[in-house]
Amino acid sequence: MTTISDIESQGLLQRFRVQLYPNEYEERAMYITPNAQSWLQTTLPTLVTSIAEGKNAPDQQIDEFFHDFISGEKLICSNYRDLREITPLKREIWELKTPDIRIIGWFYTKKTFICTDIDSKNRIQVQLKQNNINLYDIYSLNAVRIRDSFNLSQPISDTRQDLNNELCF
């Protein structure tokens, strides 16, 4: 069995770091795959908000969301605003959300999220409407495939209630 450190040393994951304020600490961890890292570097800077009267550009949304997640801020889970389990698979694959961005992956523990894919809400909607391609299905299957290939030593044991208590208002 392998550990996250083993996978990170192989270059298959990278811990995402944020600038924290002096009174803040890393309460949670966010790991991303090389594919997700590439998306953040190449695609994210080109996006504009799709939200009318949107105050923050997508790159600012991601910065704020990752900062809040890593520093331990509670997410707004009612009405699936910041977090929802992706259906129909329901294989412990989750979507973390900003107004414009969707972050797909799974919770290794209730304080550790592994992100396998990131995409814009707009692209996901357009692909479904215009091409009948459900990117959620594709990203969910990819997350399951990656999770299974990692063969992590600690099984996912946190219940949805544990996640809700840790993450949500």
PDB file of C-alpha atoms in Angstrom:
ATOM      1  CA  MET A   1       0.000   0.000   0.000  1.00  0.00           C
ATOM      2  CA  THR A   2       1.141   3.503  -0.743  1.00  0.00           C
ATOM      3  CA  THR A   3       0.815   6.833   1.047  1.00  0.00           C
ATOM      4  CA  ILE A   4       0.047  10.264  -0.292  1.00  0.00           C
ATOM      5  CA  SER A   5       3.726  11.144   0.251  1.00  0.00           C
ATOM      6  CA  ASP A   6       4.711   8.216  -1.982  1.00  0.00           C
ATOM      7  CA  ILE A   7       2.329   9.379  -4.703  1.00  0.00           C
ATOM      8  CA  GLU A   8       3.520  12.956  -4.357  1.00  0.00           C
ATOM      9  CA  SER A   9       7.175  11.885  -4.674  1.00  0.00           C
ATOM     10  CA  GLN A  10       6.265  10.058  -7.907  1.00  0.00           C
ATOM     11  CA  GLY A  11       4.905  13.333  -9.317  1.00  0.00           C
ATOM     12  CA  LEU A  12       1.335  12.034  -9.507  1.00  0.00           C
ATOM     13  CA  LEU A  13       0.037  14.560  -6.959  1.00  0.00           C
ATOM     14  CA  GLN A  14       1.097  17.982  -5.800  1.00  0.00           C
ATOM     15  CA  ARG A  15       0.046  19.612  -2.560  1.00  0.00           C
ATOM     16  CA  PHE A  16      -1.651  22.897  -3.302  1.00  0.00           C
ATOM     17  CA  ARG A  17      -0.343  25.685  -1.085  1.00  0.00           C
ATOM     18  CA  VAL A  18      -1.908  29.064  -0.394  1.00  0.00           C
ATOM     19  CA  GLN A  19      -0.677  32.216   1.251  1.00  0.00           C
ATOM     20  CA  LEU A  20      -2.078  32.257   4.775  1.00  0.00           C
ATOM     21  CA  TYR A  21      -2.468  35.230   7.078  1.00  0.00           C
ATOM     22  CA  PRO A  22      -0.277  35.309  10.218  1.00  0.00           C
ATOM     23  CA  ASN A  23      -3.110  34.005  12.444  1.00  0.00           C
ATOM     24  CA  GLU A  24      -4.084  31.180  10.048  1.00  0.00           C
ATOM     25  CA  TYR A  25      -2.859  27.597   9.747  1.00  0.00           C
ATOM     26  CA  GLU A  26      -3.303  24.803   7.263  1.00  0.00           C
ATOM     27  CA  GLU A  27      -6.303  23.021   8.717  1.00  0.00           C
ATOM     28  CA  ARG A  28      -6.945  20.958   5.590  1.00  0.00           C
ATOM     29  CA  ALA A  29      -4.933  19.733   2.627  1.00  0.00           C
ATOM     30  CA  MET A  30      -5.686  19.972  -1.078  1.00  0.00           C
ATOM     31  CA  TYR A  31      -3.745  17.769  -3.501  1.00  0.00           C
ATOM     32  CA  ILE A  32      -4.055  18.109  -7.253  1.00  0.00           C
ATOM     33  CA  THR A  33      -3.093  15.919 -10.178  1.00  0.00           C
ATOM     34  CA  PRO A  34      -0.748  17.195 -12.905  1.00  0.00           C
ATOM     35  CA  ASN A  35      -3.763  17.494 -15.231  1.00  0.00           C
ATOM     36  CA  ALA A  36      -5.579  19.758 -12.750  1.00  0.00           C
ATOM     37  CA  GLN A  37      -2.404  21.778 -12.163  1.00  0.00           C
ATOM     38  CA  SER A  38      -2.019  22.281 -15.908  1.00  0.00           C
ATOM     39  CA  TRP A  39      -5.627  23.470 -16.163  1.00  0.00           C
ATOM     40  CA  LEU A  40      -5.031  26.011 -13.386  1.00  0.00           C
ATOM     41  CA  GLN A  41      -1.950  27.359 -15.165  1.00  0.00           C
ATOM     42  CA  THR A  42      -3.219  27.421 -18.747  1.00  0.00           C
ATOM     43  CA  THR A  43      -7.021  27.597 -18.864  1.00  0.00           C
ATOM     44  CA  LEU A  44      -8.010  29.389 -15.659  1.00  0.00           C
ATOM     45  CA  PRO A  45      -6.241  32.691 -16.518  1.00  0.00           C
ATOM     46  CA  THR A  46      -8.196  32.906 -19.783  1.00  0.00           C
ATOM     47  CA  LEU A  47     -11.662  32.670 -18.213  1.00  0.00           C
ATOM     48  CA  VAL A  48     -14.061  35.470 -17.406  1.00  0.00           C
ATOM     49  CA  THR A  49     -16.950  35.206 -15.005  1.00  0.00           C
ATOM     50  CA  SER A  50     -20.264  34.022 -16.388  1.00  0.00           C
ATOM     51  CA  ILE A  51     -22.162  35.471 -13.447  1.00  0.00           C
ATOM     52  CA  ALA A  52     -24.076  38.687 -14.025  1.00  0.00           C
ATOM     53  CA  GLU A  53     -22.625  41.298 -11.692  1.00  0.00           C
ATOM     54  CA  GLY A  54     -19.865  38.834 -10.859  1.00  0.00           C
ATOM     55  CA  LYS A  55     -17.475  40.533  -8.501  1.00  0.00           C
ATOM     56  CA  ASN A  56     -14.599  38.096  -8.825  1.00  0.00           C
ATOM     57  CA  ALA A  57     -12.964  36.609 -11.880  1.00  0.00           C
ATOM     58  CA  PRO A  58     -12.664  32.801 -11.891  1.00  0.00           C
ATOM     59  CA  ASP A  59      -8.971  32.916 -10.896  1.00  0.00           C
ATOM     60  CA  GLN A  60      -9.891  35.056  -7.883  1.00  0.00           C
ATOM     61  CA  GLN A  61     -12.716  32.641  -7.029  1.00  0.00           C
ATOM     62  CA  ILE A  62     -10.268  29.726  -7.040  1.00  0.00           C
ATOM     63  CA  ASP A  63      -7.728  31.611  -4.927  1.00  0.00           C
ATOM     64  CA  GLU A  64     -10.398  32.497  -2.382  1.00  0.00           C
ATOM     65  CA  PHE A  65     -11.970  29.024  -2.369  1.00  0.00           C
ATOM     66  CA  PHE A  66      -8.645  27.180  -1.965  1.00  0.00           C
ATOM     67  CA  HIS A  67      -7.598  29.622   0.755  1.00  0.00           C
ATOM     68  CA  ASP A  68     -10.856  29.122   2.647  1.00  0.00           C
ATOM     69  CA  PHE A  69     -10.735  25.340   2.233  1.00  0.00           C
ATOM     70  CA  ILE A  70      -7.107  24.951   3.312  1.00  0.00           C
ATOM     71  CA  SER A  71      -7.415  27.411   6.220  1.00  0.00           C
ATOM     72  CA  GLY A  72     -10.378  25.451   7.569  1.00  0.00           C
ATOM     73  CA  GLU A  73     -13.247  27.813   6.794  1.00  0.00           C
ATOM     74  CA  LYS A  74     -16.645  26.165   6.735  1.00  0.00           C
ATOM     75  CA  LEU A  75     -18.266  25.695   3.348  1.00  0.00           C
ATOM     76  CA  ILE A  76     -21.872  26.519   2.581  1.00  0.00           C
ATOM     77  CA  CYS A  77     -23.297  23.103   1.812  1.00  0.00           C
ATOM     78  CA  SER A  78     -26.997  23.946   1.774  1.00  0.00           C
ATOM     79  CA  ASN A  79     -28.501  23.891  -1.694  1.00  0.00           C
ATOM     80  CA  TYR A  80     -25.200  22.439  -2.932  1.00  0.00           C
ATOM     81  CA  ARG A  81     -23.618  25.877  -3.048  1.00  0.00           C
ATOM     82  CA  ASP A  82     -20.002  24.855  -2.323  1.00  0.00           C
ATOM     83  CA  LEU A  83     -20.109  21.055  -2.166  1.00  0.00           C
ATOM     84  CA  ARG A  84     -22.119  18.175  -3.527  1.00  0.00           C
ATOM     85  CA  GLU A  85     -21.633  14.514  -4.210  1.00  0.00           C
ATOM     86  CA  ILE A  86     -21.763  13.820  -7.917  1.00  0.00           C
ATOM     87  CA  THR A  87     -24.568  11.583  -9.068  1.00  0.00           C
ATOM     88  CA  PRO A  88     -25.339   9.101 -10.515  1.00  0.00           C
ATOM     89  CA  LEU A  89     -22.113   7.324  -9.549  1.00  0.00           C
ATOM     90  CA  LYS A  90     -22.187   8.143  -5.832  1.00  0.00           C
ATOM     91  CA  ARG A  91     -18.809   6.480  -5.424  1.00  0.00           C
ATOM     92  CA  GLU A  92     -17.608   9.087  -2.948  1.00  0.00           C
ATOM     93  CA  ILE A  93     -16.722  11.511  -5.752  1.00  0.00           C
ATOM     94  CA  TRP A  94     -17.359  15.124  -4.903  1.00  0.00           C
ATOM     95  CA  GLU A  95     -17.695  18.452  -6.642  1.00  0.00           C
ATOM     96  CA  LEU A  96     -16.379  21.540  -4.894  1.00  0.00           C
ATOM     97  CA  LYS A  97     -17.789  24.691  -6.428  1.00  0.00           C
ATOM     98  CA  THR A  98     -17.247  28.368  -6.974  1.00  0.00           C
ATOM     99  CA  PRO A  99     -19.732  30.400  -9.006  1.00  0.00           C
ATOM    100  CA  ASP A 100     -17.779  29.658 -12.220  1.00  0.00           C
ATOM    101  CA  ILE A 101     -15.514  26.673 -11.485  1.00  0.00           C
ATOM    102  CA  ARG A 102     -16.071  23.001 -10.673  1.00  0.00           C
ATOM    103  CA  ILE A 103     -13.403  21.036  -8.778  1.00  0.00           C
ATOM    104  CA  ILE A 104     -13.792  17.253  -8.985  1.00  0.00           C
ATOM    105  CA  GLY A 105     -12.189  14.627  -6.754  1.00  0.00           C
ATOM    106  CA  TRP A 106     -12.559  12.759  -3.488  1.00  0.00           C
ATOM    107  CA  PHE A 107     -11.898  13.128   0.207  1.00  0.00           C
ATOM    108  CA  TYR A 108      -9.043  10.882   1.268  1.00  0.00           C
ATOM    109  CA  THR A 109      -9.903  11.940   4.806  1.00  0.00           C
ATOM    110  CA  LYS A 110     -12.330  14.575   5.983  1.00  0.00           C
ATOM    111  CA  LYS A 111      -9.431  17.062   5.968  1.00  0.00           C
ATOM    112  CA  THR A 112      -7.736  15.981   2.738  1.00  0.00           C
ATOM    113  CA  PHE A 113      -9.205  16.463  -0.720  1.00  0.00           C
ATOM    114  CA  ILE A 114      -7.624  15.040  -3.861  1.00  0.00           C
ATOM    115  CA  CYS A 115      -8.575  17.004  -6.974  1.00  0.00           C
ATOM    116  CA  THR A 116      -8.415  15.100 -10.251  1.00  0.00           C
ATOM    117  CA  ASP A 117     -10.170  17.514 -12.618  1.00  0.00           C
ATOM    118  CA  ILE A 118     -11.162  21.155 -12.779  1.00  0.00           C
ATOM    119  CA  ASP A 119     -13.378  22.790 -15.360  1.00  0.00           C
ATOM    120  CA  SER A 120     -15.623  25.773 -15.833  1.00  0.00           C
ATOM    121  CA  LYS A 121     -19.306  25.510 -15.065  1.00  0.00           C
ATOM    122  CA  ASN A 122     -20.004  27.063 -18.449  1.00  0.00           C
ATOM    123  CA  ARG A 123     -18.007  24.455 -20.405  1.00  0.00           C
ATOM    124  CA  ILE A 124     -19.672  21.605 -18.520  1.00  0.00           C
ATOM    125  CA  GLN A 125     -23.116  23.027 -19.317  1.00  0.00           C
ATOM    126  CA  VAL A 126     -22.312  23.744 -22.971  1.00  0.00           C
ATOM    127  CA  GLN A 127     -20.922  20.251 -23.569  1.00  0.00           C
ATOM    128  CA  LEU A 128     -24.097  18.730 -22.163  1.00  0.00           C
ATOM    129  CA  LYS A 129     -26.527  20.988 -24.020  1.00  0.00           C
ATOM    130  CA  GLN A 130     -24.799  21.192 -27.389  1.00  0.00           C
ATOM    131  CA  ASN A 131     -23.005  17.849 -27.642  1.00  0.00           C
ATOM    132  CA  ASN A 132     -24.881  15.661 -25.156  1.00  0.00           C
ATOM    133  CA  ILE A 133     -21.581  14.983 -23.374  1.00  0.00           C
ATOM    134  CA  ASN A 134     -21.873  14.695 -19.603  1.00  0.00           C
ATOM    135  CA  LEU A 135     -18.479  15.807 -18.356  1.00  0.00           C
ATOM    136  CA  TYR A 136     -19.503  14.971 -14.788  1.00  0.00           C
ATOM    137  CA  ASP A 137     -19.674  11.302 -15.780  1.00  0.00           C
ATOM    138  CA  ILE A 138     -16.279  11.511 -17.463  1.00  0.00           C
ATOM    139  CA  TYR A 139     -14.657  13.340 -14.549  1.00  0.00           C
ATOM    140  CA  SER A 140     -16.259  11.027 -11.981  1.00  0.00           C
ATOM    141  CA  LEU A 141     -14.992   7.927 -13.759  1.00  0.00           C
ATOM    142  CA  ASN A 142     -11.561   9.508 -14.068  1.00  0.00           C
ATOM    143  CA  ALA A 143     -11.494  10.261 -10.331  1.00  0.00           C
ATOM    144  CA  VAL A 144     -12.461   6.670  -9.504  1.00  0.00           C
ATOM    145  CA  ARG A 145      -9.819   5.346 -11.918  1.00  0.00           C
ATOM    146  CA  ILE A 146      -7.097   7.530 -10.399  1.00  0.00           C
ATOM    147  CA  ARG A 147      -8.167   6.740  -6.831  1.00  0.00           C
ATOM    148  CA  ASP A 148      -8.108   3.009  -7.552  1.00  0.00           C
ATOM    149  CA  SER A 149      -4.693   3.241  -9.230  1.00  0.00           C
ATOM    150  CA  PHE A 150      -3.187   4.998  -6.200  1.00  0.00           C
ATOM    151  CA  ASN A 151      -3.897   2.013  -3.944  1.00  0.00           C
ATOM    152  CA  LEU A 152      -3.706   4.238  -0.877  1.00  0.00           C
ATOM    153  CA  SER A 153      -2.953   2.584   2.436  1.00  0.00           C
ATOM    154  CA  GLN A 154      -5.733   4.264   4.384  1.00  0.00           C
ATOM    155  CA  PRO A 155      -9.211   3.477   3.111  1.00  0.00           C
ATOM    156  CA  ILE A 156     -11.828   6.183   2.884  1.00  0.00           C
ATOM    157  CA  SER A 157     -13.591   5.771   6.193  1.00  0.00           C
ATOM    158  CA  ASP A 158     -15.181   9.128   6.861  1.00  0.00           C
ATOM    159  CA  THR A 159     -18.926   9.131   6.544  1.00  0.00           C
ATOM    160  CA  ARG A 160     -20.924  11.816   4.801  1.00  0.00           C
ATOM    161  CA  GLN A 161     -21.961  13.033   8.246  1.00  0.00           C
ATOM    162  CA  ASP A 162     -18.281  13.368   9.272  1.00  0.00           C
ATOM    163  CA  LEU A 163     -17.665  15.409   6.127  1.00  0.00           C
ATOM    164  CA  ASN A 164     -20.715  17.543   6.789  1.00  0.00           C
ATOM    165  CA  ASN A 165     -19.596  18.216  10.368  1.00  0.00           C
ATOM    166  CA  GLU A 166     -16.056  19.116   9.244  1.00  0.00           C
ATOM    167  CA  LEU A 167     -16.845  21.147   6.170  1.00  0.00           C
ATOM    168  CA  CYS A 168     -20.286  22.671   6.363  1.00  0.00           C
ATOM    169  CA  PHE A 169     -22.157  25.423   8.127  1.00  0.00           C
TER     170      PHE A 169
END
